[in-house]
Amino acid sequence: MQLTANSMTPAGYHQIEQEITRLELDRPNRIKQLQEARALGDLSENAEYSAAKRDLRHLESRLRYLNKLLQYAEVVTPETPDQVEVGKHVNVQFDDENDTDAYQIVGKFEADLDANKISFDSPLGHAMIDHKVGDTVTVKAPNGDYQVTIRKING
């Protein structure tokens, strides 16, 4: 499977759709805040107006960015049951530390290390893509290379 910078899981696509919906629902409130701040008078010294204008501009910018993500998104679903692919959950053993951890391989816009979601183009994700259970792969990280062994793959 050929991955691109815009590859993402169906869950990641849905998450972006939900954020767009939330922002679109918040837009009228932001416009109202801007109108109320504008009505306060002198715009040159009106901190509320500046803040409301900045907040609305930020919301509009975020909406444009998210809509572009969806426009160019390539939703990827796992195809091979025994290989590491985008969307799969992978248990790995760090060979030098004899420590294990579990990650989900996701698109780069979905990556969230706190939730153990790593991007397929991160050093660890890139090293594991297309490998199978039992494979030992070398991860080329900025702080030095290390090896991990793939222990389990779940769809």
Tab-separated table of N, CA and C in Angstrom:
chain	number	residue	atom	x	y	z
A	1	MET	N	0.845	-1.172	0.000
A	1	MET	CA	0.000	0.000	0.000
A	1	MET	C	0.895	1.241	0.000
A	2	GLN	N	0.610	2.174	-0.879
A	2	GLN	CA	1.380	3.406	-0.975
A	2	GLN	C	0.783	4.458	-0.040
A	3	LEU	N	1.557	4.887	0.944
A	3	LEU	CA	1.099	5.902	1.887
A	3	LEU	C	1.574	7.275	1.430
A	4	THR	N	0.729	8.272	1.663
A	4	THR	CA	1.087	9.646	1.341
A	4	THR	C	0.970	10.487	2.601
A	5	ALA	N	1.391	11.726	2.519
A	5	ALA	CA	1.318	12.627	3.670
A	5	ALA	C	-0.121	12.806	4.147
A	6	ASN	N	-1.094	12.558	3.281
A	6	ASN	CA	-2.505	12.765	3.607
A	6	ASN	C	-3.222	11.487	4.021
A	7	SER	N	-2.491	10.395	4.192
A	7	SER	CA	-3.105	9.135	4.609
A	7	SER	C	-3.568	9.243	6.055
A	8	MET	N	-4.758	8.714	6.324
A	8	MET	CA	-5.296	8.707	7.688
A	8	MET	C	-6.297	7.578	7.842
A	9	THR	N	-6.600	7.267	9.085
A	9	THR	CA	-7.570	6.217	9.375
A	9	THR	C	-8.988	6.779	9.227
A	10	PRO	N	-9.988	5.913	9.073
A	10	PRO	CA	-11.371	6.399	9.055
A	10	PRO	C	-11.733	7.155	10.333
A	11	ALA	N	-11.202	6.709	11.477
A	11	ALA	CA	-11.475	7.388	12.745
A	11	ALA	C	-10.882	8.796	12.744
A	12	GLY	N	-9.704	8.949	12.174
A	12	GLY	CA	-9.084	10.269	12.079
A	12	GLY	C	-9.888	11.204	11.196
A	13	TYR	N	-10.406	10.678	10.094
A	13	TYR	CA	-11.244	11.466	9.184
A	13	TYR	C	-12.501	11.934	9.919
A	14	HIS	N	-13.105	11.013	10.657
A	14	HIS	CA	-14.323	11.328	11.412
A	14	HIS	C	-14.036	12.369	12.492
A	15	GLN	N	-12.892	12.271	13.126
A	15	GLN	CA	-12.505	13.224	14.166
A	15	GLN	C	-12.390	14.637	13.583
A	16	ILE	N	-11.831	14.752	12.390
A	16	ILE	CA	-11.724	16.061	11.731
A	16	ILE	C	-13.115	16.583	11.387
A	17	GLU	N	-13.990	15.697	10.890
A	17	GLU	CA	-15.360	16.114	10.591
A	17	GLU	C	-16.061	16.646	11.838
A	18	GLN	N	-15.861	15.982	12.965
A	18	GLN	CA	-16.487	16.428	14.215
A	18	GLN	C	-15.959	17.794	14.647
A	19	GLU	N	-14.664	18.019	14.491
A	19	GLU	CA	-14.106	19.317	14.865
A	19	GLU	C	-14.650	20.416	13.965
A	20	ILE	N	-14.792	20.134	12.675
A	20	ILE	CA	-15.365	21.122	11.748
A	20	ILE	C	-16.788	21.464	12.177
A	21	THR	N	-17.587	20.459	12.507
A	21	THR	CA	-18.964	20.691	12.953
A	21	THR	C	-18.992	21.549	14.207
A	22	ARG	N	-18.122	21.231	15.160
A	22	ARG	CA	-18.062	22.000	16.411
A	22	ARG	C	-17.687	23.461	16.140
A	23	LEU	N	-16.704	23.680	15.273
A	23	LEU	CA	-16.279	25.046	14.955
A	23	LEU	C	-17.370	25.814	14.206
A	24	GLU	N	-18.062	25.133	13.295
A	24	GLU	CA	-19.143	25.790	12.555
A	24	GLU	C	-20.292	26.172	13.476
A	25	LEU	N	-20.537	25.351	14.498
A	25	LEU	CA	-21.577	25.689	15.474
A	25	LEU	C	-21.149	26.861	16.360
A	26	ASP	N	-19.851	27.004	16.578
A	26	ASP	CA	-19.323	28.083	17.417
A	26	ASP	C	-19.192	29.409	16.654
A	27	ARG	N	-19.149	29.347	15.330
A	27	ARG	CA	-18.940	30.543	14.506
A	27	ARG	C	-19.960	31.654	14.774
A	28	PRO	N	-21.283	31.382	14.809
A	28	PRO	CA	-22.244	32.461	15.080
A	28	PRO	C	-21.996	33.158	16.418
A	29	ASN	N	-21.596	32.397	17.428
A	29	ASN	CA	-21.291	32.977	18.730
A	29	ASN	C	-20.099	33.934	18.627
A	30	ARG	N	-19.070	33.534	17.881
A	30	ARG	CA	-17.886	34.384	17.705
A	30	ARG	C	-18.245	35.663	16.940
A	31	ILE	N	-19.095	35.542	15.944
A	31	ILE	CA	-19.519	36.719	15.173
A	31	ILE	C	-20.312	37.665	16.068
A	32	LYS	N	-21.181	37.094	16.899
A	32	LYS	CA	-21.967	37.912	17.825
A	32	LYS	C	-21.056	38.646	18.808
A	33	GLN	N	-20.040	37.960	19.331
A	33	GLN	CA	-19.090	38.600	20.244
A	33	GLN	C	-18.378	39.763	19.560
A	34	LEU	N	-18.021	39.576	18.297
A	34	LEU	CA	-17.354	40.635	17.536
A	34	LEU	C	-18.290	41.828	17.355
A	35	GLN	N	-19.538	41.562	17.021
A	35	GLN	CA	-20.508	42.643	16.840
A	35	GLN	C	-20.745	43.408	18.141
A	36	GLU	N	-20.851	42.684	19.248
A	36	GLU	CA	-21.057	43.330	20.547
A	36	GLU	C	-19.848	44.184	20.937
A	37	ALA	N	-18.656	43.681	20.669
A	37	ALA	CA	-17.441	44.429	20.995
A	37	ALA	C	-17.321	45.673	20.110
A	38	ARG	N	-17.726	45.546	18.855
A	38	ARG	CA	-17.667	46.678	17.932
A	38	ARG	C	-18.617	47.785	18.395
A	39	ALA	N	-19.731	47.409	18.968
A	39	ALA	CA	-20.730	48.383	19.403
A	39	ALA	C	-20.267	49.182	20.628
A	40	LEU	N	-19.178	48.746	21.263
A	40	LEU	CA	-18.699	49.440	22.455
A	40	LEU	C	-18.046	50.794	22.153
A	41	GLY	N	-17.739	51.045	20.907
A	41	GLY	CA	-17.201	52.366	20.579
A	41	GLY	C	-15.850	52.312	19.907
A	42	ASP	N	-14.971	53.214	20.294
A	42	ASP	CA	-13.661	53.429	19.687
A	42	ASP	C	-12.912	52.099	19.488
A	43	LEU	N	-12.707	51.732	18.221
A	43	LEU	CA	-12.091	50.451	17.902
A	43	LEU	C	-10.584	50.449	18.146
A	44	SER	N	-9.959	51.614	18.121
A	44	SER	CA	-8.501	51.663	18.269
A	44	SER	C	-8.051	51.292	19.682
A	45	GLU	N	-8.895	51.496	20.675
A	45	GLU	CA	-8.525	51.170	22.054
A	45	GLU	C	-9.485	50.149	22.668
A	46	ASN	N	-10.100	49.362	21.834
A	46	ASN	CA	-11.102	48.408	22.286
A	46	ASN	C	-10.479	47.005	22.322
A	47	ALA	N	-10.041	46.601	23.513
A	47	ALA	CA	-9.387	45.297	23.664
A	47	ALA	C	-10.346	44.152	23.365
A	48	GLU	N	-11.622	44.297	23.754
A	48	GLU	CA	-12.606	43.250	23.492
A	48	GLU	C	-12.776	43.041	21.989
A	49	TYR	N	-12.788	44.147	21.232
A	49	TYR	CA	-12.936	44.054	19.779
A	49	TYR	C	-11.727	43.336	19.177
A	50	SER	N	-10.528	43.717	19.606
A	50	SER	CA	-9.308	43.077	19.084
A	50	SER	C	-9.296	41.586	19.390
A	51	ALA	N	-9.679	41.231	20.604
A	51	ALA	CA	-9.693	39.822	20.999
A	51	ALA	C	-10.747	39.049	20.219
A	52	ALA	N	-11.931	39.618	20.074
A	52	ALA	CA	-13.005	38.940	19.340
A	52	ALA	C	-12.629	38.765	17.871
A	53	LYS	N	-12.000	39.785	17.303
A	53	LYS	CA	-11.572	39.720	15.902
A	53	LYS	C	-10.502	38.639	15.731
A	54	ARG	N	-9.549	38.591	16.662
A	54	ARG	CA	-8.492	37.581	16.612
A	54	ARG	C	-9.082	36.174	16.751
A	55	ASP	N	-10.017	36.003	17.692
A	55	ASP	CA	-10.629	34.689	17.910
A	55	ASP	C	-11.398	34.212	16.680
A	56	LEU	N	-12.137	35.116	16.059
A	56	LEU	CA	-12.886	34.750	14.857
A	56	LEU	C	-11.932	34.410	13.714
A	57	ARG	N	-10.869	35.180	13.580
A	57	ARG	CA	-9.877	34.926	12.528
A	57	ARG	C	-9.226	33.558	12.757
A	58	HIS	N	-8.923	33.232	14.016
A	58	HIS	CA	-8.333	31.935	14.331
A	58	HIS	C	-9.302	30.797	13.987
A	59	LEU	N	-10.566	30.956	14.333
A	59	LEU	CA	-11.590	29.946	14.027
A	59	LEU	C	-11.697	29.739	12.515
A	60	GLU	N	-11.758	30.830	11.759
A	60	GLU	CA	-11.873	30.726	10.296
A	60	GLU	C	-10.639	30.060	9.701
A	61	SER	N	-9.469	30.383	10.219
A	61	SER	CA	-8.231	29.788	9.736
A	61	SER	C	-8.218	28.287	10.014
A	62	ARG	N	-8.637	27.896	11.206
A	62	ARG	CA	-8.681	26.473	11.568
A	62	ARG	C	-9.670	25.716	10.672
A	63	LEU	N	-10.811	26.333	10.394
A	63	LEU	CA	-11.797	25.704	9.502
A	63	LEU	C	-11.216	25.491	8.105
A	64	ARG	N	-10.534	26.491	7.579
A	64	ARG	CA	-9.919	26.344	6.244
A	64	ARG	C	-8.910	25.206	6.251
A	65	TYR	N	-8.084	25.147	7.294
A	65	TYR	CA	-7.065	24.102	7.402
A	65	TYR	C	-7.706	22.713	7.458
A	66	LEU	N	-8.709	22.542	8.307
A	66	LEU	CA	-9.365	21.240	8.447
A	66	LEU	C	-10.083	20.823	7.168
A	67	ASN	N	-10.733	21.770	6.506
A	67	ASN	CA	-11.410	21.447	5.251
A	67	ASN	C	-10.413	21.021	4.180
A	68	LYS	N	-9.239	21.628	4.154
A	68	LYS	CA	-8.184	21.205	3.213
A	68	LYS	C	-7.715	19.791	3.546
A	69	LEU	N	-7.570	19.502	4.849
A	69	LEU	CA	-7.178	18.147	5.246
A	69	LEU	C	-8.165	17.123	4.701
A	70	LEU	N	-9.458	17.411	4.857
A	70	LEU	CA	-10.473	16.467	4.367
A	70	LEU	C	-10.480	16.395	2.844
A	71	GLN	N	-10.280	17.542	2.214
A	71	GLN	CA	-10.304	17.576	0.748
A	71	GLN	C	-9.231	16.662	0.151
A	72	TYR	N	-8.065	16.644	0.768
A	72	TYR	CA	-6.953	15.861	0.218
A	72	TYR	C	-6.704	14.549	0.962
A	73	ALA	N	-7.554	14.229	1.917
A	73	ALA	CA	-7.363	13.024	2.730
A	73	ALA	C	-7.456	11.758	1.886
A	74	GLU	N	-6.615	10.818	2.249
A	74	GLU	CA	-6.680	9.479	1.681
A	74	GLU	C	-6.935	8.525	2.845
A	75	VAL	N	-8.184	8.095	2.964
A	75	VAL	CA	-8.564	7.216	4.070
A	75	VAL	C	-8.039	5.814	3.774
A	76	VAL	N	-7.306	5.289	4.753
A	76	VAL	CA	-6.641	4.000	4.599
A	76	VAL	C	-7.248	3.009	5.581
A	77	THR	N	-7.567	1.833	5.083
A	77	THR	CA	-8.024	0.752	5.964
A	77	THR	C	-7.048	-0.414	5.809
A	78	PRO	N	-6.759	-1.120	6.884
A	78	PRO	CA	-5.817	-2.243	6.815
A	78	PRO	C	-6.284	-3.297	5.815
A	79	GLU	N	-5.329	-3.839	5.067
A	79	GLU	CA	-5.647	-4.839	4.041
A	79	GLU	C	-5.050	-6.210	4.340
A	80	THR	N	-3.903	-6.221	5.019
A	80	THR	CA	-3.204	-7.471	5.277
A	80	THR	C	-3.251	-7.772	6.769
A	81	PRO	N	-3.873	-8.886	7.149
A	81	PRO	CA	-4.087	-9.158	8.581
A	81	PRO	C	-2.814	-9.321	9.401
A	82	ASP	N	-1.729	-9.805	8.802
A	82	ASP	CA	-0.535	-10.105	9.604
A	82	ASP	C	0.608	-9.120	9.406
A	83	GLN	N	0.324	-7.936	8.849
A	83	GLN	CA	1.354	-6.927	8.640
A	83	GLN	C	1.006	-5.637	9.363
A	84	VAL	N	2.030	-4.877	9.735
A	84	VAL	CA	1.832	-3.569	10.356
A	84	VAL	C	1.396	-2.597	9.258
A	85	GLU	N	0.224	-1.984	9.466
A	85	GLU	CA	-0.324	-1.017	8.517
A	85	GLU	C	-0.987	0.109	9.302
A	86	VAL	N	-1.313	1.182	8.594
A	86	VAL	CA	-2.035	2.287	9.216
A	86	VAL	C	-3.372	1.757	9.734
A	87	GLY	N	-3.666	2.080	10.980
A	87	GLY	CA	-4.892	1.632	11.629
A	87	GLY	C	-4.687	0.461	12.575
A	88	LYS	N	-3.585	-0.252	12.445
A	88	LYS	CA	-3.331	-1.429	13.280
A	88	LYS	C	-2.772	-1.033	14.642
A	89	HIS	N	-3.045	-1.906	15.621
A	89	HIS	CA	-2.469	-1.786	16.961
A	89	HIS	C	-1.303	-2.769	17.017
A	90	VAL	N	-0.154	-2.289	17.477
A	90	VAL	CA	1.059	-3.096	17.455
A	90	VAL	C	1.708	-3.105	18.832
A	91	ASN	N	2.023	-4.297	19.320
A	91	ASN	CA	2.802	-4.438	20.554
A	91	ASN	C	4.251	-4.660	20.146
A	92	VAL	N	5.148	-3.857	20.708
A	92	VAL	CA	6.566	-3.974	20.373
A	92	VAL	C	7.389	-4.131	21.636
A	93	GLN	N	8.517	-4.797	21.480
A	93	GLN	CA	9.487	-4.928	22.564
A	93	GLN	C	10.720	-4.133	22.165
A	94	PHE	N	11.114	-3.210	23.037
A	94	PHE	CA	12.330	-2.443	22.813
A	94	PHE	C	13.492	-3.322	23.254
A	95	ASP	N	14.282	-3.778	22.294
A	95	ASP	CA	15.284	-4.806	22.560
A	95	ASP	C	16.364	-4.364	23.546
A	96	ASP	N	16.775	-3.107	23.507
A	96	ASP	CA	17.853	-2.664	24.383
A	96	ASP	C	17.399	-2.488	25.838
A	97	GLU	N	16.101	-2.280	26.048
A	97	GLU	CA	15.585	-2.065	27.397
A	97	GLU	C	14.756	-3.253	27.901
A	98	ASN	N	14.470	-4.191	27.014
A	98	ASN	CA	13.614	-5.324	27.332
A	98	ASN	C	12.257	-4.863	27.873
A	99	ASP	N	11.780	-3.761	27.323
A	99	ASP	CA	10.517	-3.129	27.714
A	99	ASP	C	9.533	-3.275	26.550
A	100	THR	N	8.243	-3.446	26.866
A	100	THR	CA	7.247	-3.545	25.800
A	100	THR	C	6.273	-2.382	25.878
A	101	ASP	N	5.689	-2.064	24.732
A	101	ASP	CA	4.692	-1.005	24.660
A	101	ASP	C	3.756	-1.300	23.499
A	102	ALA	N	2.576	-0.682	23.532
A	102	ALA	CA	1.582	-0.880	22.473
A	102	ALA	C	1.277	0.467	21.834
A	103	TYR	N	1.171	0.474	20.515
A	103	TYR	CA	0.886	1.688	19.762
A	103	TYR	C	-0.141	1.406	18.683
A	104	GLN	N	-0.850	2.447	18.282
A	104	GLN	CA	-1.668	2.357	17.082
A	104	GLN	C	-0.962	3.192	16.025
A	105	ILE	N	-0.860	2.651	14.830
A	105	ILE	CA	-0.241	3.362	13.716
A	105	ILE	C	-1.335	4.185	13.038
A	106	VAL	N	-1.129	5.495	12.942
A	106	VAL	CA	-2.139	6.400	12.401
A	106	VAL	C	-1.507	7.370	11.409
A	107	GLY	N	-2.353	8.202	10.791
A	107	GLY	CA	-1.874	9.261	9.916
A	107	GLY	C	-1.200	10.347	10.731
A	108	LYS	N	-0.399	11.188	10.053
A	108	LYS	CA	0.390	12.160	10.816
A	108	LYS	C	-0.454	13.212	11.514
A	109	PHE	N	-1.662	13.480	11.030
A	109	PHE	CA	-2.520	14.478	11.671
A	109	PHE	C	-3.254	13.913	12.882
A	110	GLU	N	-3.214	12.597	13.029
A	110	GLU	CA	-3.901	11.931	14.141
A	110	GLU	C	-2.959	11.585	15.286
A	111	ALA	N	-1.671	11.700	15.066
A	111	ALA	CA	-0.681	11.262	16.050
A	111	ALA	C	-0.920	11.933	17.404
A	112	ASP	N	-0.848	11.133	18.449
A	112	ASP	CA	-1.051	11.607	19.814
A	112	ASP	C	-0.310	10.641	20.740
A	113	LEU	N	0.899	11.000	21.105
A	113	LEU	CA	1.727	10.100	21.893
A	113	LEU	C	1.109	9.787	23.244
A	114	ASP	N	0.361	10.732	23.817
A	114	ASP	CA	-0.297	10.477	25.095
A	114	ASP	C	-1.323	9.353	24.985
A	115	ALA	N	-1.913	9.189	23.793
A	115	ALA	CA	-2.886	8.121	23.555
A	115	ALA	C	-2.244	6.915	22.865
A	116	ASN	N	-0.906	6.892	22.816
A	116	ASN	CA	-0.141	5.831	22.153
A	116	ASN	C	-0.497	5.684	20.676
A	117	LYS	N	-0.763	6.804	20.017
A	117	LYS	CA	-1.001	6.816	18.572
A	117	LYS	C	0.209	7.469	17.919
A	118	ILE	N	0.919	6.675	17.101
A	118	ILE	CA	2.101	7.213	16.436
A	118	ILE	C	1.878	7.242	14.936
A	119	SER	N	2.465	8.224	14.313
A	119	SER	CA	2.328	8.401	12.880
A	119	SER	C	3.123	7.346	12.122
A	120	PHE	N	2.618	6.962	10.970
A	120	PHE	CA	3.330	6.000	10.125
A	120	PHE	C	4.639	6.582	9.614
A	121	ASP	N	4.770	7.916	9.627
A	121	ASP	CA	6.022	8.505	9.149
A	121	ASP	C	6.944	8.936	10.294
A	122	SER	N	6.589	8.574	11.548
A	122	SER	CA	7.511	8.780	12.670
A	122	SER	C	8.621	7.741	12.522
A	123	PRO	N	9.759	7.942	13.174
A	123	PRO	CA	10.829	6.938	13.043
A	123	PRO	C	10.373	5.524	13.396
A	124	LEU	N	9.638	5.361	14.513
A	124	LEU	CA	9.179	4.029	14.916
A	124	LEU	C	8.124	3.497	13.954
A	125	GLY	N	7.149	4.321	13.611
A	125	GLY	CA	6.103	3.890	12.686
A	125	GLY	C	6.664	3.509	11.326
A	126	HIS	N	7.567	4.326	10.807
A	126	HIS	CA	8.178	4.071	9.496
A	126	HIS	C	8.943	2.747	9.490
A	127	ALA	N	9.651	2.482	10.579
A	127	ALA	CA	10.435	1.244	10.654
A	127	ALA	C	9.545	0.001	10.686
A	128	MET	N	8.362	0.111	11.296
A	128	MET	CA	7.504	-1.064	11.465
A	128	MET	C	6.578	-1.342	10.280
A	129	ILE	N	6.239	-0.329	9.495
A	129	ILE	CA	5.276	-0.511	8.398
A	129	ILE	C	5.683	-1.690	7.516
A	130	ASP	N	4.715	-2.521	7.186
A	130	ASP	CA	4.841	-3.696	6.306
A	130	ASP	C	5.614	-4.863	6.920
A	131	HIS	N	5.945	-4.788	8.221
A	131	HIS	CA	6.626	-5.907	8.868
A	131	HIS	C	5.607	-6.778	9.594
A	132	LYS	N	6.058	-7.968	10.017
A	132	LYS	CA	5.171	-8.958	10.626
A	132	LYS	C	5.610	-9.294	12.045
A	133	VAL	N	4.759	-10.045	12.750
A	133	VAL	CA	5.073	-10.502	14.106
A	133	VAL	C	6.378	-11.297	14.076
A	134	GLY	N	7.246	-10.998	15.024
A	134	GLY	CA	8.536	-11.673	15.110
A	134	GLY	C	9.661	-10.918	14.431
A	135	ASP	N	9.325	-9.980	13.549
A	135	ASP	CA	10.364	-9.202	12.866
A	135	ASP	C	11.027	-8.236	13.848
A	136	THR	N	12.336	-8.141	13.748
A	136	THR	CA	13.095	-7.136	14.494
A	136	THR	C	13.499	-6.066	13.496
A	137	VAL	N	13.142	-4.822	13.809
A	137	VAL	CA	13.433	-3.715	12.892
A	137	VAL	C	14.317	-2.691	13.588
A	138	THR	N	15.113	-1.995	12.785
A	138	THR	CA	15.972	-0.938	13.298
A	138	THR	C	15.285	0.394	13.086
A	139	VAL	N	15.144	1.137	14.162
A	139	VAL	CA	14.509	2.455	14.121
A	139	VAL	C	15.621	3.494	14.030
A	140	LYS	N	15.567	4.314	12.986
A	140	LYS	CA	16.568	5.367	12.791
A	140	LYS	C	16.014	6.658	13.372
A	141	ALA	N	16.347	6.907	14.625
A	141	ALA	CA	15.833	8.062	15.359
A	141	ALA	C	16.894	9.161	15.420
A	142	PRO	N	16.469	10.399	15.622
A	142	PRO	CA	17.424	11.507	15.706
A	142	PRO	C	18.479	11.324	16.804
A	143	ASN	N	18.122	10.672	17.911
A	143	ASN	CA	19.063	10.481	19.018
A	143	ASN	C	19.844	9.178	18.912
A	144	GLY	N	19.723	8.490	17.797
A	144	GLY	CA	20.446	7.245	17.611
A	144	GLY	C	19.524	6.092	17.251
A	145	ASP	N	20.089	5.117	16.590
A	145	ASP	CA	19.322	3.955	16.149
A	145	ASP	C	19.084	2.998	17.324
A	146	TYR	N	17.953	2.300	17.256
A	146	TYR	CA	17.650	1.255	18.241
A	146	TYR	C	16.786	0.211	17.558
A	147	GLN	N	16.634	-0.932	18.198
A	147	GLN	CA	15.876	-2.020	17.600
A	147	GLN	C	14.652	-2.358	18.436
A	148	VAL	N	13.589	-2.732	17.723
A	148	VAL	CA	12.371	-3.211	18.363
A	148	VAL	C	11.940	-4.496	17.665
A	149	THR	N	11.293	-5.351	18.424
A	149	THR	CA	10.743	-6.586	17.868
A	149	THR	C	9.232	-6.508	17.961
A	150	ILE	N	8.571	-6.802	16.851
A	150	ILE	CA	7.110	-6.764	16.797
A	150	ILE	C	6.581	-8.044	17.450
A	151	ARG	N	5.791	-7.884	18.527
A	151	ARG	CA	5.296	-9.027	19.281
A	151	ARG	C	3.861	-9.392	18.935
A	152	LYS	N	3.029	-8.409	18.592
A	152	LYS	CA	1.631	-8.702	18.325
A	152	LYS	C	1.055	-7.598	17.425
A	153	ILE	N	0.154	-8.001	16.528
A	153	ILE	CA	-0.526	-7.053	15.645
A	153	ILE	C	-2.022	-7.319	15.722
A	154	ASN	N	-2.800	-6.279	16.020
A	154	ASN	CA	-4.256	-6.382	16.060
A	154	ASN	C	-4.851	-5.408	15.050
A	155	GLY	N	-5.931	-5.881	14.373
A	155	GLY	CA	-6.607	-5.052	13.389
A	155	GLY	C	-7.348	-3.965	14.041
